Amino acid sequence: MGQVKSTWIRKNLSFIIALLFVPMIGPVIAVIMYKVVGVTDLLLIITTATSVTMIFVLGFLSRIYDHSKSNNAIKNETAQQTEALNNHSLVTKTDSNSRITYVNEKFLEATGYTRKDLIGKSSRIYWADGADALLHELRNRLKAGNKWFGEVPIKTKSGKIIYTRTTYVPQTDRHGKLVSSIAIRTDITESKVATGDKNTRRALHILRDEIYMFEAGTLRFTYLNQTAMERCGWDENTYPQKSLFERDMEIGENGAYDIKAFYNRARPLINGETEEITHELTIDNRPSEVKMQLVRPEIGKPYFMTIVRDISDRHAFNKTKDDFISTVSHELRTPVTSIKGALGLILSGAFGELSEKAQRMLDIAYRNADRLGLIINDILDLEKIAAGRMEFHLDAVDMAELIEDAIVENKPYSERYNVSMVANGLNDGVMCLCDKDRIFQVMNNLLSNAVKFSHKGGEVIIRLEEKADTIYVSIEDFGAGIPREAKATIFDRFTQADSSDRRAKGGTGLGLSIVKTLIEQQDGKIDFTSQWGKGTKFFFELPKAHDDTTTQTIEPDSIAAE
């Protein structure tokens, strides 16, 4: 308070002296005229003294007016500067303990806070997580009386981060102790994001895969890399005027762009069910793998990013590999069948009694021959499906009866593992449109897997449900479950969950791939849920049979066409 008072006296000292001096001007002039000059005319003395006094008073009033006018101009200029600052900057003021004492409207608009949220609170409320080191450095500089300039991330009320270019100015007392500080910020989020996008696009531009970015609403292209532009025959001035309609990624049977097919494919991304979808399309008469993501940036509109890779070479390699495997499997099938038959005859005692050691060795050989036969049959089944040589006979099938038969078929296997099978919902008359033999094959595979991976003494639960247009079947075990990293490839060929416990159970790694193909070829869907250490549930849906259902045959040629 004393410092403020002395400062005011220094600024206004000339006015104080003038105020004290002006009342004395008249008497001093009168004394000088009478005593020094010798004027005795009283009227003249009074007139002269009054006139001189008035001149000084008018001069003093003129100076006060000029000073007031100057102060008003400074105040107006300061008000204009403050208004300009508030219109373009995010301003806060904090005390020596970092408690917020002032925020301007621009800061509140940018962050979503209200004054009630901030005033009196610690400034840490809007500091981004992980900025403790920066905050410590800032406080040390302000306490030392130094300004600070730099980039500061600010956390908004919604939790979103905005980036600011910030200047902190300390205010100290006459002893140099920090009293408060003012922070003046400029929002640089858009330019920072734009710089990041520019760097990302520079990296994407040289990739050999085609990269397409297009708006989620209009499907208009916002970016194509060099490879994509070359394939489309467009340049950087052309593609912003184009949309997905003009790129043959989703062409219907009539040759027109099928927007419905695109949105059906993209629905899991739009609904947030998955982060990426992958599918194959024929583009420009070439097989292509298409990976698509929906990007929702903090600033700007959401957009799709699609990576297109030409997989002609992969298809050619896979065909060569499949042809080789098919040839080898066909060549092995006859000798393996003969070996298994011969071993079976020996084990049955047709050639005399065997020693205990010989019996054990032949048992091992017979089991491995049997396993090899199963592998060959699985490979040949896959080869038939891929080549379009597997025929499906769709008819009305009583699913309850089929499931009961599959349980009976697998009962000896479950007893060996000491696992019980429990069926729910097996009501008569739940009719499904499917190929009975192929779905029986599916049930056998799923039941044997569930039993195999259950704990000793556990149970497998089979459920049958009738829905509006489909039949739903689930097979649930409570065993080891499937590791998260194996879930994405569990339906791939020659794939097994990579854990020592599961690998020890054996298997070809082809069963689930065959199951998925058999279900999908009959217009069905199959999926699973699993928790590591708690168990797995596989479930599938197939079309429901109606009263007027007649037997249908899916010819091999139609499968190949798909």
PDB file of C-alpha atoms in Angstrom, residues 320-433:
ATOM      1  CA  THR A 320       0.326 -73.414 -57.137  1.00  0.00           C
ATOM      2  CA  LYS A 321       0.528 -74.361 -53.464  1.00  0.00           C
ATOM      3  CA  ASP A 322      -3.027 -75.741 -53.394  1.00  0.00           C
ATOM      4  CA  ASP A 323      -2.447 -77.729 -56.568  1.00  0.00           C
ATOM      5  CA  PHE A 324       0.702 -79.226 -55.068  1.00  0.00           C
ATOM      6  CA  ILE A 325      -0.996 -80.095 -51.766  1.00  0.00           C
ATOM      7  CA  SER A 326      -3.975 -81.570 -53.607  1.00  0.00           C
ATOM      8  CA  THR A 327      -1.731 -83.720 -55.797  1.00  0.00           C
ATOM      9  CA  VAL A 328       0.301 -84.947 -52.841  1.00  0.00           C
ATOM     10  CA  SER A 329      -2.863 -85.671 -50.819  1.00  0.00           C
ATOM     11  CA  HIS A 330      -4.414 -87.691 -53.626  1.00  0.00           C
ATOM     12  CA  GLU A 331      -1.196 -89.662 -54.067  1.00  0.00           C
ATOM     13  CA  LEU A 332      -0.950 -90.353 -50.317  1.00  0.00           C
ATOM     14  CA  ARG A 333      -4.576 -91.322 -49.751  1.00  0.00           C
ATOM     15  CA  THR A 334      -4.380 -94.826 -51.227  1.00  0.00           C
ATOM     16  CA  PRO A 335      -1.120 -95.929 -49.547  1.00  0.00           C
ATOM     17  CA  VAL A 336      -2.202 -94.485 -46.168  1.00  0.00           C
ATOM     18  CA  THR A 337      -5.535 -96.331 -46.417  1.00  0.00           C
ATOM     19  CA  SER A 338      -3.654 -99.539 -47.220  1.00  0.00           C
ATOM     20  CA  ILE A 339      -1.208 -99.047 -44.320  1.00  0.00           C
ATOM     21  CA  LYS A 340      -4.047 -98.343 -41.892  1.00  0.00           C
ATOM     22  CA  GLY A 341      -5.980-101.400 -43.102  1.00  0.00           C
ATOM     23  CA  ALA A 342      -2.928-103.670 -42.752  1.00  0.00           C
ATOM     24  CA  LEU A 343      -2.208-102.371 -39.253  1.00  0.00           C
ATOM     25  CA  GLY A 344      -5.847-102.921 -38.295  1.00  0.00           C
ATOM     26  CA  LEU A 345      -5.684-106.536 -39.437  1.00  0.00           C
ATOM     27  CA  ILE A 346      -2.495-107.177 -37.469  1.00  0.00           C
ATOM     28  CA  LEU A 347      -3.927-105.539 -34.331  1.00  0.00           C
ATOM     29  CA  SER A 348      -7.105-107.637 -34.624  1.00  0.00           C
ATOM     30  CA  GLY A 349      -5.003-110.815 -34.252  1.00  0.00           C
ATOM     31  CA  ALA A 350      -5.509-112.044 -37.816  1.00  0.00           C
ATOM     32  CA  PHE A 351      -1.819-112.965 -38.014  1.00  0.00           C
ATOM     33  CA  GLY A 352      -1.442-114.388 -34.549  1.00  0.00           C
ATOM     34  CA  GLU A 353      -1.028-113.061 -31.057  1.00  0.00           C
ATOM     35  CA  LEU A 354       1.317-110.086 -30.533  1.00  0.00           C
ATOM     36  CA  SER A 355       3.685-109.404 -27.679  1.00  0.00           C
ATOM     37  CA  GLU A 356       2.793-106.526 -25.359  1.00  0.00           C
ATOM     38  CA  LYS A 357       5.645-104.387 -26.707  1.00  0.00           C
ATOM     39  CA  ALA A 358       4.678-105.061 -30.337  1.00  0.00           C
ATOM     40  CA  GLN A 359       1.030-104.306 -29.501  1.00  0.00           C
ATOM     41  CA  ARG A 360       2.002-100.863 -28.067  1.00  0.00           C
ATOM     42  CA  MET A 361       4.170-100.003 -31.075  1.00  0.00           C
ATOM     43  CA  LEU A 362       1.462-101.003 -33.555  1.00  0.00           C
ATOM     44  CA  ASP A 363      -1.172 -99.039 -31.594  1.00  0.00           C
ATOM     45  CA  ILE A 364       0.990 -95.903 -31.984  1.00  0.00           C
ATOM     46  CA  ALA A 365       1.472 -96.615 -35.693  1.00  0.00           C
ATOM     47  CA  TYR A 366      -2.279 -97.184 -36.202  1.00  0.00           C
ATOM     48  CA  ARG A 367      -3.230 -93.926 -34.401  1.00  0.00           C
ATOM     49  CA  ASN A 368      -0.742 -91.923 -36.467  1.00  0.00           C
ATOM     50  CA  ALA A 369      -1.949 -93.552 -39.694  1.00  0.00           C
ATOM     51  CA  ASP A 370      -5.499 -92.657 -38.658  1.00  0.00           C
ATOM     52  CA  ARG A 371      -4.430 -89.053 -37.942  1.00  0.00           C
ATOM     53  CA  LEU A 372      -2.642 -88.823 -41.266  1.00  0.00           C
ATOM     54  CA  GLY A 373      -5.784 -90.087 -42.994  1.00  0.00           C
ATOM     55  CA  LEU A 374      -7.848 -87.370 -41.293  1.00  0.00           C
ATOM     56  CA  ILE A 375      -5.383 -84.699 -42.413  1.00  0.00           C
ATOM     57  CA  ILE A 376      -5.562 -85.947 -46.001  1.00  0.00           C
ATOM     58  CA  ASN A 377      -9.382 -85.987 -45.921  1.00  0.00           C
ATOM     59  CA  ASP A 378      -9.461 -82.447 -44.507  1.00  0.00           C
ATOM     60  CA  ILE A 379      -7.099 -81.186 -47.207  1.00  0.00           C
ATOM     61  CA  LEU A 380      -9.139 -82.855 -49.924  1.00  0.00           C
ATOM     62  CA  ASP A 381     -12.362 -81.371 -48.521  1.00  0.00           C
ATOM     63  CA  LEU A 382     -10.824 -77.888 -48.607  1.00  0.00           C
ATOM     64  CA  GLU A 383      -9.516 -78.511 -52.113  1.00  0.00           C
ATOM     65  CA  LYS A 384     -12.983 -79.592 -53.273  1.00  0.00           C
ATOM     66  CA  ILE A 385     -14.607 -76.480 -51.818  1.00  0.00           C
ATOM     67  CA  ALA A 386     -11.956 -74.114 -53.219  1.00  0.00           C
ATOM     68  CA  ALA A 387     -12.175 -75.730 -56.661  1.00  0.00           C
ATOM     69  CA  GLY A 388     -15.976 -75.697 -56.594  1.00  0.00           C
ATOM     70  CA  ARG A 389     -16.327 -79.463 -56.740  1.00  0.00           C
ATOM     71  CA  MET A 390     -18.293 -79.947 -53.504  1.00  0.00           C
ATOM     72  CA  GLU A 391     -22.036 -80.351 -53.972  1.00  0.00           C
ATOM     73  CA  PHE A 392     -24.565 -79.288 -51.322  1.00  0.00           C
ATOM     74  CA  HIS A 393     -28.076 -80.764 -51.033  1.00  0.00           C
ATOM     75  CA  LEU A 394     -30.228 -78.347 -49.047  1.00  0.00           C
ATOM     76  CA  ASP A 395     -33.349 -79.758 -47.434  1.00  0.00           C
ATOM     77  CA  ALA A 396     -35.541 -79.253 -44.367  1.00  0.00           C
ATOM     78  CA  VAL A 397     -33.563 -80.815 -41.496  1.00  0.00           C
ATOM     79  CA  ASP A 398     -34.743 -81.342 -37.899  1.00  0.00           C
ATOM     80  CA  MET A 399     -31.890 -79.623 -36.034  1.00  0.00           C
ATOM     81  CA  ALA A 400     -32.800 -81.100 -32.647  1.00  0.00           C
ATOM     82  CA  GLU A 401     -32.497 -84.599 -34.073  1.00  0.00           C
ATOM     83  CA  LEU A 402     -29.214 -83.767 -35.844  1.00  0.00           C
ATOM     84  CA  ILE A 403     -27.679 -82.348 -32.635  1.00  0.00           C
ATOM     85  CA  GLU A 404     -28.762 -85.403 -30.621  1.00  0.00           C
ATOM     86  CA  ASP A 405     -27.124 -87.676 -33.212  1.00  0.00           C
ATOM     87  CA  ALA A 406     -23.907 -85.631 -33.066  1.00  0.00           C
ATOM     88  CA  ILE A 407     -23.869 -85.883 -29.248  1.00  0.00           C
ATOM     89  CA  VAL A 408     -24.273 -89.653 -29.430  1.00  0.00           C
ATOM     90  CA  GLU A 409     -21.502 -89.844 -32.048  1.00  0.00           C
ATOM     91  CA  ASN A 410     -19.097 -87.902 -29.792  1.00  0.00           C
ATOM     92  CA  LYS A 411     -20.057 -89.527 -26.471  1.00  0.00           C
ATOM     93  CA  PRO A 412     -17.190 -92.080 -26.448  1.00  0.00           C
ATOM     94  CA  TYR A 413     -14.748 -89.250 -27.158  1.00  0.00           C
ATOM     95  CA  SER A 414     -16.154 -87.109 -24.321  1.00  0.00           C
ATOM     96  CA  GLU A 415     -16.046 -90.037 -21.895  1.00  0.00           C
ATOM     97  CA  ARG A 416     -12.371 -90.498 -22.682  1.00  0.00           C
ATOM     98  CA  TYR A 417     -11.763 -86.885 -21.581  1.00  0.00           C
ATOM     99  CA  ASN A 418     -14.243 -87.185 -18.647  1.00  0.00           C
ATOM    100  CA  VAL A 419     -16.351 -84.324 -20.054  1.00  0.00           C
ATOM    101  CA  SER A 420     -20.164 -84.277 -20.079  1.00  0.00           C
ATOM    102  CA  MET A 421     -22.307 -82.766 -22.847  1.00  0.00           C
ATOM    103  CA  VAL A 422     -25.514 -80.912 -21.929  1.00  0.00           C
ATOM    104  CA  ALA A 423     -28.097 -79.882 -24.556  1.00  0.00           C
ATOM    105  CA  ASN A 424     -30.708 -77.121 -24.120  1.00  0.00           C
ATOM    106  CA  GLY A 425     -33.612 -76.091 -26.333  1.00  0.00           C
ATOM    107  CA  LEU A 426     -33.807 -79.303 -28.388  1.00  0.00           C
ATOM    108  CA  ASN A 427     -37.465 -78.888 -29.239  1.00  0.00           C
ATOM    109  CA  ASP A 428     -39.082 -80.985 -31.950  1.00  0.00           C
ATOM    110  CA  GLY A 429     -39.949 -79.306 -35.215  1.00  0.00           C
ATOM    111  CA  VAL A 430     -37.103 -76.756 -35.339  1.00  0.00           C
ATOM    112  CA  MET A 431     -36.424 -77.125 -39.046  1.00  0.00           C
ATOM    113  CA  CYS A 432     -33.342 -75.781 -40.793  1.00  0.00           C
ATOM    114  CA  LEU A 433     -32.584 -75.421 -44.524  1.00  0.00           C
TER     115      LEU A 433
END
